[in-house]
PDB file of C-alpha atoms in Angstrom:
ATOM      1  CA  ALA A   1      75.918 -39.148 -60.145  1.00  0.00           C
ATOM      2  CA  ALA A   2      73.575 -37.296 -62.502  1.00  0.00           C
ATOM      3  CA  VAL A   3      72.555 -34.949 -59.681  1.00  0.00           C
ATOM      4  CA  CYS A   4      76.211 -34.076 -59.025  1.00  0.00           C
ATOM      5  CA  ILE A   5      76.776 -33.358 -62.702  1.00  0.00           C
ATOM      6  CA  LEU A   6      73.704 -31.142 -62.894  1.00  0.00           C
ATOM      7  CA  LYS A   7      74.706 -29.222 -59.766  1.00  0.00           C
ATOM      8  CA  ALA A   8      78.044 -28.348 -61.357  1.00  0.00           C
ATOM      9  CA  PHE A   9      76.280 -25.817 -63.588  1.00  0.00           C
ATOM     10  CA  LEU A  10      74.622 -23.521 -61.012  1.00  0.00           C
ATOM     11  CA  ASN A  11      74.251 -19.923 -62.235  1.00  0.00           C
ATOM     12  CA  MET A  12      74.924 -20.615 -65.900  1.00  0.00           C
ATOM     13  CA  TRP A  13      75.613 -17.989 -68.512  1.00  0.00           C
ATOM     14  CA  ILE A  14      74.565 -19.193 -71.942  1.00  0.00           C
ATOM     15  CA  VAL A  15      75.277 -17.304 -75.148  1.00  0.00           C
ATOM     16  CA  VAL A  16      73.271 -18.064 -78.273  1.00  0.00           C
ATOM     17  CA  ALA A  17      74.853 -17.303 -81.634  1.00  0.00           C
ATOM     18  CA  SER A  18      71.875 -15.212 -82.709  1.00  0.00           C
ATOM     19  CA  LYS A  19      69.848 -12.196 -81.687  1.00  0.00           C
ATOM     20  CA  ASN A  20      66.703 -13.871 -82.995  1.00  0.00           C
ATOM     21  CA  PRO A  21      64.287 -13.993 -80.021  1.00  0.00           C
ATOM     22  CA  VAL A  22      62.924 -17.372 -81.157  1.00  0.00           C
ATOM     23  CA  LYS A  23      66.361 -19.005 -80.996  1.00  0.00           C
ATOM     24  CA  ILE A  24      67.179 -17.384 -77.646  1.00  0.00           C
ATOM     25  CA  GLU A  25      63.867 -18.447 -76.095  1.00  0.00           C
ATOM     26  CA  SER A  26      64.115 -22.018 -77.385  1.00  0.00           C
ATOM     27  CA  ALA A  27      67.629 -22.329 -75.925  1.00  0.00           C
ATOM     28  CA  LYS A  28      66.451 -20.872 -72.613  1.00  0.00           C
ATOM     29  CA  LEU A  29      63.498 -23.261 -72.378  1.00  0.00           C
ATOM     30  CA  GLY A  30      65.603 -26.291 -73.347  1.00  0.00           C
ATOM     31  CA  PHE A  31      68.204 -25.468 -70.684  1.00  0.00           C
ATOM     32  CA  GLU A  32      65.480 -24.837 -68.093  1.00  0.00           C
ATOM     33  CA  ASP A  33      63.942 -28.232 -68.900  1.00  0.00           C
ATOM     34  CA  VAL A  34      67.281 -29.973 -68.297  1.00  0.00           C
ATOM     35  CA  PHE A  35      68.753 -27.839 -65.494  1.00  0.00           C
ATOM     36  CA  LYS A  36      65.557 -27.208 -63.512  1.00  0.00           C
ATOM     37  CA  ASP A  37      67.155 -25.959 -60.289  1.00  0.00           C
ATOM     38  CA  ASP A  38      69.786 -23.736 -61.826  1.00  0.00           C
ATOM     39  CA  SER A  39      69.795 -20.010 -62.374  1.00  0.00           C
ATOM     40  CA  ILE A  40      70.181 -19.363 -66.079  1.00  0.00           C
ATOM     41  CA  GLU A  41      71.272 -16.136 -67.720  1.00  0.00           C
ATOM     42  CA  ILE A  42      70.993 -16.122 -71.481  1.00  0.00           C
ATOM     43  CA  SER A  43      72.016 -13.634 -74.136  1.00  0.00           C
ATOM     44  CA  GLY A  44      72.425 -13.581 -77.867  1.00  0.00           C
ATOM     45  CA  ILE A  45      75.023 -12.153 -80.210  1.00  0.00           C
ATOM     46  CA  SER A  46      75.269 -11.998 -83.973  1.00  0.00           C
ATOM     47  CA  VAL A  47      78.083 -14.030 -85.492  1.00  0.00           C
ATOM     48  CA  SER A  48      78.726 -15.411 -88.943  1.00  0.00           C
ATOM     49  CA  SER A  49      77.874 -19.002 -89.770  1.00  0.00           C
ATOM     50  CA  GLY A  50      80.653 -19.248 -92.329  1.00  0.00           C
ATOM     51  CA  VAL A  51      78.230 -21.006 -94.678  1.00  0.00           C
ATOM     52  CA  SER A  52      75.724 -19.740 -97.225  1.00  0.00           C
ATOM     53  CA  ASP A  53      72.732 -17.712 -96.021  1.00  0.00           C
ATOM     54  CA  GLN A  54      70.530 -20.674 -96.893  1.00  0.00           C
ATOM     55  CA  PRO A  55      72.375 -23.937 -96.253  1.00  0.00           C
ATOM     56  CA  MET A  56      71.316 -26.513 -98.850  1.00  0.00           C
ATOM     57  CA  THR A  57      72.658 -29.749 -97.316  1.00  0.00           C
ATOM     58  CA  ASP A  58      72.667 -31.490 -93.969  1.00  0.00           C
ATOM     59  CA  GLU A  59      76.453 -31.149 -93.736  1.00  0.00           C
ATOM     60  CA  GLU A  60      76.456 -27.419 -94.542  1.00  0.00           C
ATOM     61  CA  THR A  61      73.722 -26.803 -91.986  1.00  0.00           C
ATOM     62  CA  TYR A  62      75.595 -28.687 -89.254  1.00  0.00           C
ATOM     63  CA  LEU A  63      78.801 -26.814 -90.113  1.00  0.00           C
ATOM     64  CA  GLY A  64      76.924 -23.504 -89.842  1.00  0.00           C
ATOM     65  CA  ALA A  65      75.713 -24.378 -86.328  1.00  0.00           C
ATOM     66  CA  LEU A  66      79.197 -25.511 -85.270  1.00  0.00           C
ATOM     67  CA  ASN A  67      80.833 -22.393 -86.725  1.00  0.00           C
ATOM     68  CA  ARG A  68      78.324 -20.178 -84.910  1.00  0.00           C
ATOM     69  CA  ALA A  69      78.933 -21.925 -81.568  1.00  0.00           C
ATOM     70  CA  GLU A  70      82.708 -21.630 -81.971  1.00  0.00           C
ATOM     71  CA  ALA A  71      82.519 -17.960 -83.032  1.00  0.00           C
ATOM     72  CA  THR A  72      80.321 -17.230 -80.029  1.00  0.00           C
ATOM     73  CA  ARG A  73      82.848 -18.910 -77.734  1.00  0.00           C
ATOM     74  CA  ARG A  74      85.597 -16.671 -79.158  1.00  0.00           C
ATOM     75  CA  ALA A  75      83.426 -13.553 -78.755  1.00  0.00           C
ATOM     76  CA  GLU A  76      82.223 -14.335 -75.199  1.00  0.00           C
ATOM     77  CA  PRO A  77      84.901 -16.594 -73.660  1.00  0.00           C
ATOM     78  CA  LYS A  78      83.606 -16.239 -70.083  1.00  0.00           C
ATOM     79  CA  ALA A  79      80.245 -17.872 -70.770  1.00  0.00           C
ATOM     80  CA  ASP A  80      79.439 -21.384 -69.553  1.00  0.00           C
ATOM     81  CA  PHE A  81      77.793 -22.611 -72.756  1.00  0.00           C
ATOM     82  CA  TRP A  82      77.735 -21.452 -76.368  1.00  0.00           C
ATOM     83  CA  ILE A  83      74.955 -22.451 -78.739  1.00  0.00           C
ATOM     84  CA  GLY A  84      74.838 -22.375 -82.514  1.00  0.00           C
ATOM     85  CA  ILE A  85      71.487 -22.895 -84.222  1.00  0.00           C
ATOM     86  CA  GLU A  86      71.361 -23.200 -87.989  1.00  0.00           C
ATOM     87  CA  GLY A  87      68.349 -23.922 -90.146  1.00  0.00           C
ATOM     88  CA  GLY A  88      68.792 -25.622 -93.484  1.00  0.00           C
ATOM     89  CA  VAL A  89      67.238 -27.663 -96.239  1.00  0.00           C
ATOM     90  CA  ALA A  90      68.227 -30.774 -98.152  1.00  0.00           C
ATOM     91  CA  MET A  91      66.809 -32.794-101.033  1.00  0.00           C
ATOM     92  CA  ARG A  92      65.213 -36.138-100.190  1.00  0.00           C
ATOM     93  CA  ALA A  93      63.794 -38.118-103.084  1.00  0.00           C
ATOM     94  CA  LYS A  94      61.475 -35.572-104.718  1.00  0.00           C
ATOM     95  CA  SER A  95      61.048 -33.175-101.796  1.00  0.00           C
ATOM     96  CA  LEU A  96      63.069 -30.407-100.220  1.00  0.00           C
ATOM     97  CA  ASP A  97      63.140 -31.049 -96.485  1.00  0.00           C
ATOM     98  CA  CYS A  98      63.553 -28.396 -93.810  1.00  0.00           C
ATOM     99  CA  PHE A  99      65.384 -28.921 -90.476  1.00  0.00           C
ATOM    100  CA  ALA A 100      67.863 -27.304 -88.089  1.00  0.00           C
ATOM    101  CA  TRP A 101      71.024 -28.324 -86.263  1.00  0.00           C
ATOM    102  CA  ILE A 102      71.879 -27.181 -82.741  1.00  0.00           C
ATOM    103  CA  VAL A 103      75.495 -27.398 -81.529  1.00  0.00           C
ATOM    104  CA  ILE A 104      76.399 -26.732 -77.882  1.00  0.00           C
ATOM    105  CA  LEU A 105      79.899 -26.194 -76.489  1.00  0.00           C
ATOM    106  CA  SER A 106      80.782 -25.929 -72.783  1.00  0.00           C
ATOM    107  CA  LYS A 107      83.613 -24.258 -70.887  1.00  0.00           C
ATOM    108  CA  ASP A 108      83.825 -27.203 -68.486  1.00  0.00           C
ATOM    109  CA  SER A 109      84.709 -29.894 -70.978  1.00  0.00           C
ATOM    110  CA  ASP A 110      85.830 -30.732 -74.461  1.00  0.00           C
ATOM    111  CA  LEU A 111      82.424 -32.252 -75.050  1.00  0.00           C
ATOM    112  CA  GLN A 112      80.332 -31.072 -77.933  1.00  0.00           C
ATOM    113  CA  GLY A 113      76.607 -31.689 -78.056  1.00  0.00           C
ATOM    114  CA  ALA A 114      74.600 -31.737 -81.252  1.00  0.00           C
ATOM    115  CA  GLY A 115      70.903 -32.193 -81.818  1.00  0.00           C
ATOM    116  CA  LYS A 116      68.807 -32.041 -84.939  1.00  0.00           C
ATOM    117  CA  THR A 117      65.179 -31.090 -85.232  1.00  0.00           C
ATOM    118  CA  ALA A 118      62.599 -33.211 -86.945  1.00  0.00           C
ATOM    119  CA  SER A 119      62.429 -32.597 -90.683  1.00  0.00           C
ATOM    120  CA  PHE A 120      59.481 -31.985 -92.953  1.00  0.00           C
ATOM    121  CA  ALA A 121      58.880 -31.503 -96.669  1.00  0.00           C
ATOM    122  CA  LEU A 122      58.395 -27.968 -97.887  1.00  0.00           C
ATOM    123  CA  PRO A 123      55.485 -27.232-100.225  1.00  0.00           C
ATOM    124  CA  PRO A 124      56.511 -27.132-103.906  1.00  0.00           C
ATOM    125  CA  LYS A 125      56.163 -23.324-104.287  1.00  0.00           C
ATOM    126  CA  ILE A 126      58.385 -22.636-101.258  1.00  0.00           C
ATOM    127  CA  ALA A 127      60.866 -25.327-102.349  1.00  0.00           C
ATOM    128  CA  GLU A 128      61.061 -23.756-105.810  1.00  0.00           C
ATOM    129  CA  LEU A 129      61.832 -20.318-104.358  1.00  0.00           C
ATOM    130  CA  VAL A 130      64.495 -21.724-101.998  1.00  0.00           C
ATOM    131  CA  GLN A 131      66.108 -23.775-104.770  1.00  0.00           C
ATOM    132  CA  GLY A 132      66.134 -20.590-106.835  1.00  0.00           C
ATOM    133  CA  GLY A 133      68.292 -18.867-104.226  1.00  0.00           C
ATOM    134  CA  MET A 134      65.803 -17.315-101.797  1.00  0.00           C
ATOM    135  CA  GLU A 135      66.219 -17.833 -98.044  1.00  0.00           C
ATOM    136  CA  LEU A 136      63.474 -19.981 -96.529  1.00  0.00           C
ATOM    137  CA  GLY A 137      62.199 -17.195 -94.259  1.00  0.00           C
ATOM    138  CA  HIS A 138      61.795 -14.830 -97.215  1.00  0.00           C
ATOM    139  CA  ALA A 139      60.099 -17.549 -99.256  1.00  0.00           C
ATOM    140  CA  ASP A 140      57.678 -18.192 -96.374  1.00  0.00           C
ATOM    141  CA  ASP A 141      56.923 -14.486 -96.124  1.00  0.00           C
ATOM    142  CA  LEU A 142      56.252 -14.255 -99.862  1.00  0.00           C
ATOM    143  CA  VAL A 143      54.023 -17.344-100.080  1.00  0.00           C
ATOM    144  CA  PHE A 144      52.127 -16.682 -96.839  1.00  0.00           C
ATOM    145  CA  GLN A 145      52.085 -12.879 -97.274  1.00  0.00           C
ATOM    146  CA  ARG A 146      53.819 -12.339 -93.931  1.00  0.00           C
ATOM    147  CA  THR A 147      56.680 -10.225 -92.664  1.00  0.00           C
ATOM    148  CA  ASN A 148      59.680 -11.595 -90.747  1.00  0.00           C
ATOM    149  CA  SER A 149      58.086 -14.972 -89.990  1.00  0.00           C
ATOM    150  CA  LYS A 150      61.518 -16.409 -89.139  1.00  0.00           C
ATOM    151  CA  GLN A 151      61.459 -14.372 -85.941  1.00  0.00           C
ATOM    152  CA  SER A 152      58.051 -15.745 -84.977  1.00  0.00           C
ATOM    153  CA  ASN A 153      56.474 -19.061 -85.942  1.00  0.00           C
ATOM    154  CA  GLY A 154      58.607 -19.829 -89.028  1.00  0.00           C
ATOM    155  CA  ALA A 155      57.870 -22.406 -91.714  1.00  0.00           C
ATOM    156  CA  VAL A 156      57.040 -25.092 -89.162  1.00  0.00           C
ATOM    157  CA  GLY A 157      54.437 -22.870 -87.474  1.00  0.00           C
ATOM    158  CA  LEU A 158      52.956 -21.655 -90.721  1.00  0.00           C
ATOM    159  CA  LEU A 159      52.654 -25.170 -92.134  1.00  0.00           C
ATOM    160  CA  THR A 160      51.337 -26.820 -88.941  1.00  0.00           C
ATOM    161  CA  HIS A 161      48.918 -23.939 -88.320  1.00  0.00           C
ATOM    162  CA  ASP A 162      50.913 -23.203 -85.150  1.00  0.00           C
ATOM    163  CA  LEU A 163      50.494 -26.677 -83.660  1.00  0.00           C
ATOM    164  CA  ILE A 164      54.304 -26.602 -83.513  1.00  0.00           C
ATOM    165  CA  ASP A 165      55.942 -23.215 -83.453  1.00  0.00           C
ATOM    166  CA  ARG A 166      59.596 -22.487 -84.054  1.00  0.00           C
ATOM    167  CA  ILE A 167      60.388 -22.245 -80.322  1.00  0.00           C
ATOM    168  CA  GLN A 168      59.011 -25.746 -79.648  1.00  0.00           C
ATOM    169  CA  TYR A 169      60.665 -27.037 -82.795  1.00  0.00           C
ATOM    170  CA  TYR A 170      64.145 -25.978 -81.627  1.00  0.00           C
ATOM    171  CA  ARG A 171      63.566 -26.655 -77.918  1.00  0.00           C
ATOM    172  CA  HIS A 172      63.655 -30.444 -78.212  1.00  0.00           C
ATOM    173  CA  ALA A 173      66.802 -30.353 -80.337  1.00  0.00           C
ATOM    174  CA  VAL A 174      68.457 -28.154 -77.658  1.00  0.00           C
ATOM    175  CA  ILE A 175      67.612 -30.837 -75.082  1.00  0.00           C
ATOM    176  CA  MET A 176      69.044 -33.549 -77.341  1.00  0.00           C
ATOM    177  CA  ALA A 177      72.224 -31.497 -77.807  1.00  0.00           C
ATOM    178  CA  LEU A 178      72.601 -31.409 -74.003  1.00  0.00           C
ATOM    179  CA  ILE A 179      72.679 -35.233 -73.709  1.00  0.00           C
ATOM    180  CA  PRO A 180      76.509 -35.481 -73.499  1.00  0.00           C
ATOM    181  CA  PHE A 181      76.639 -32.808 -70.782  1.00  0.00           C
ATOM    182  CA  ILE A 182      74.181 -34.590 -68.501  1.00  0.00           C
ATOM    183  CA  ASN A 183      75.718 -38.006 -69.186  1.00  0.00           C
ATOM    184  CA  LYS A 184      79.418 -37.146 -69.058  1.00  0.00           C
ATOM    185  CA  GLN A 185      80.294 -40.582 -67.703  1.00  0.00           C
ATOM    186  CA  LEU A 186      79.079 -42.078 -70.986  1.00  0.00           C
ATOM    187  CA  TYR A 187      80.886 -39.647 -73.260  1.00  0.00           C
TER     188      TYR A 187
END
């Protein structure tokens, strides 16, 4: 049955709610991991998240990803899948944790898939800048003396010394967000 479900998505057009090459590539790789035999076309468009530029809670971050996926569906209604990816932070005990939500919508069902990345504590200096109103990517650039790190390795890459880059970080959450689509009989 799983093979039949997977075959239903031959020649997929996927639209990511971002023009960030990291987000587009992570979505592409996640879909290729799941739908190995399918032809995948992927593109990205800029849409609003409808939340603050730097989401500060788990709920706000999830809502940003959902809003992006829905806005992308409205903008490109002929696509097969729409993906919203939203990075955010949230307080946990004494640390500010970083994570992202991925929300996937499909034209072939009312199913919605959601996956969340692993989370990690930000260093105090970066946390202080973010809590003061700076976006995480800008705080990373300031602390690490970089430019536009959010379109390359991001905080996770900088802090793991590129053992995990931003593409890998999102890729697994994309796969987790696809679970309902490859297990429709369970959802």
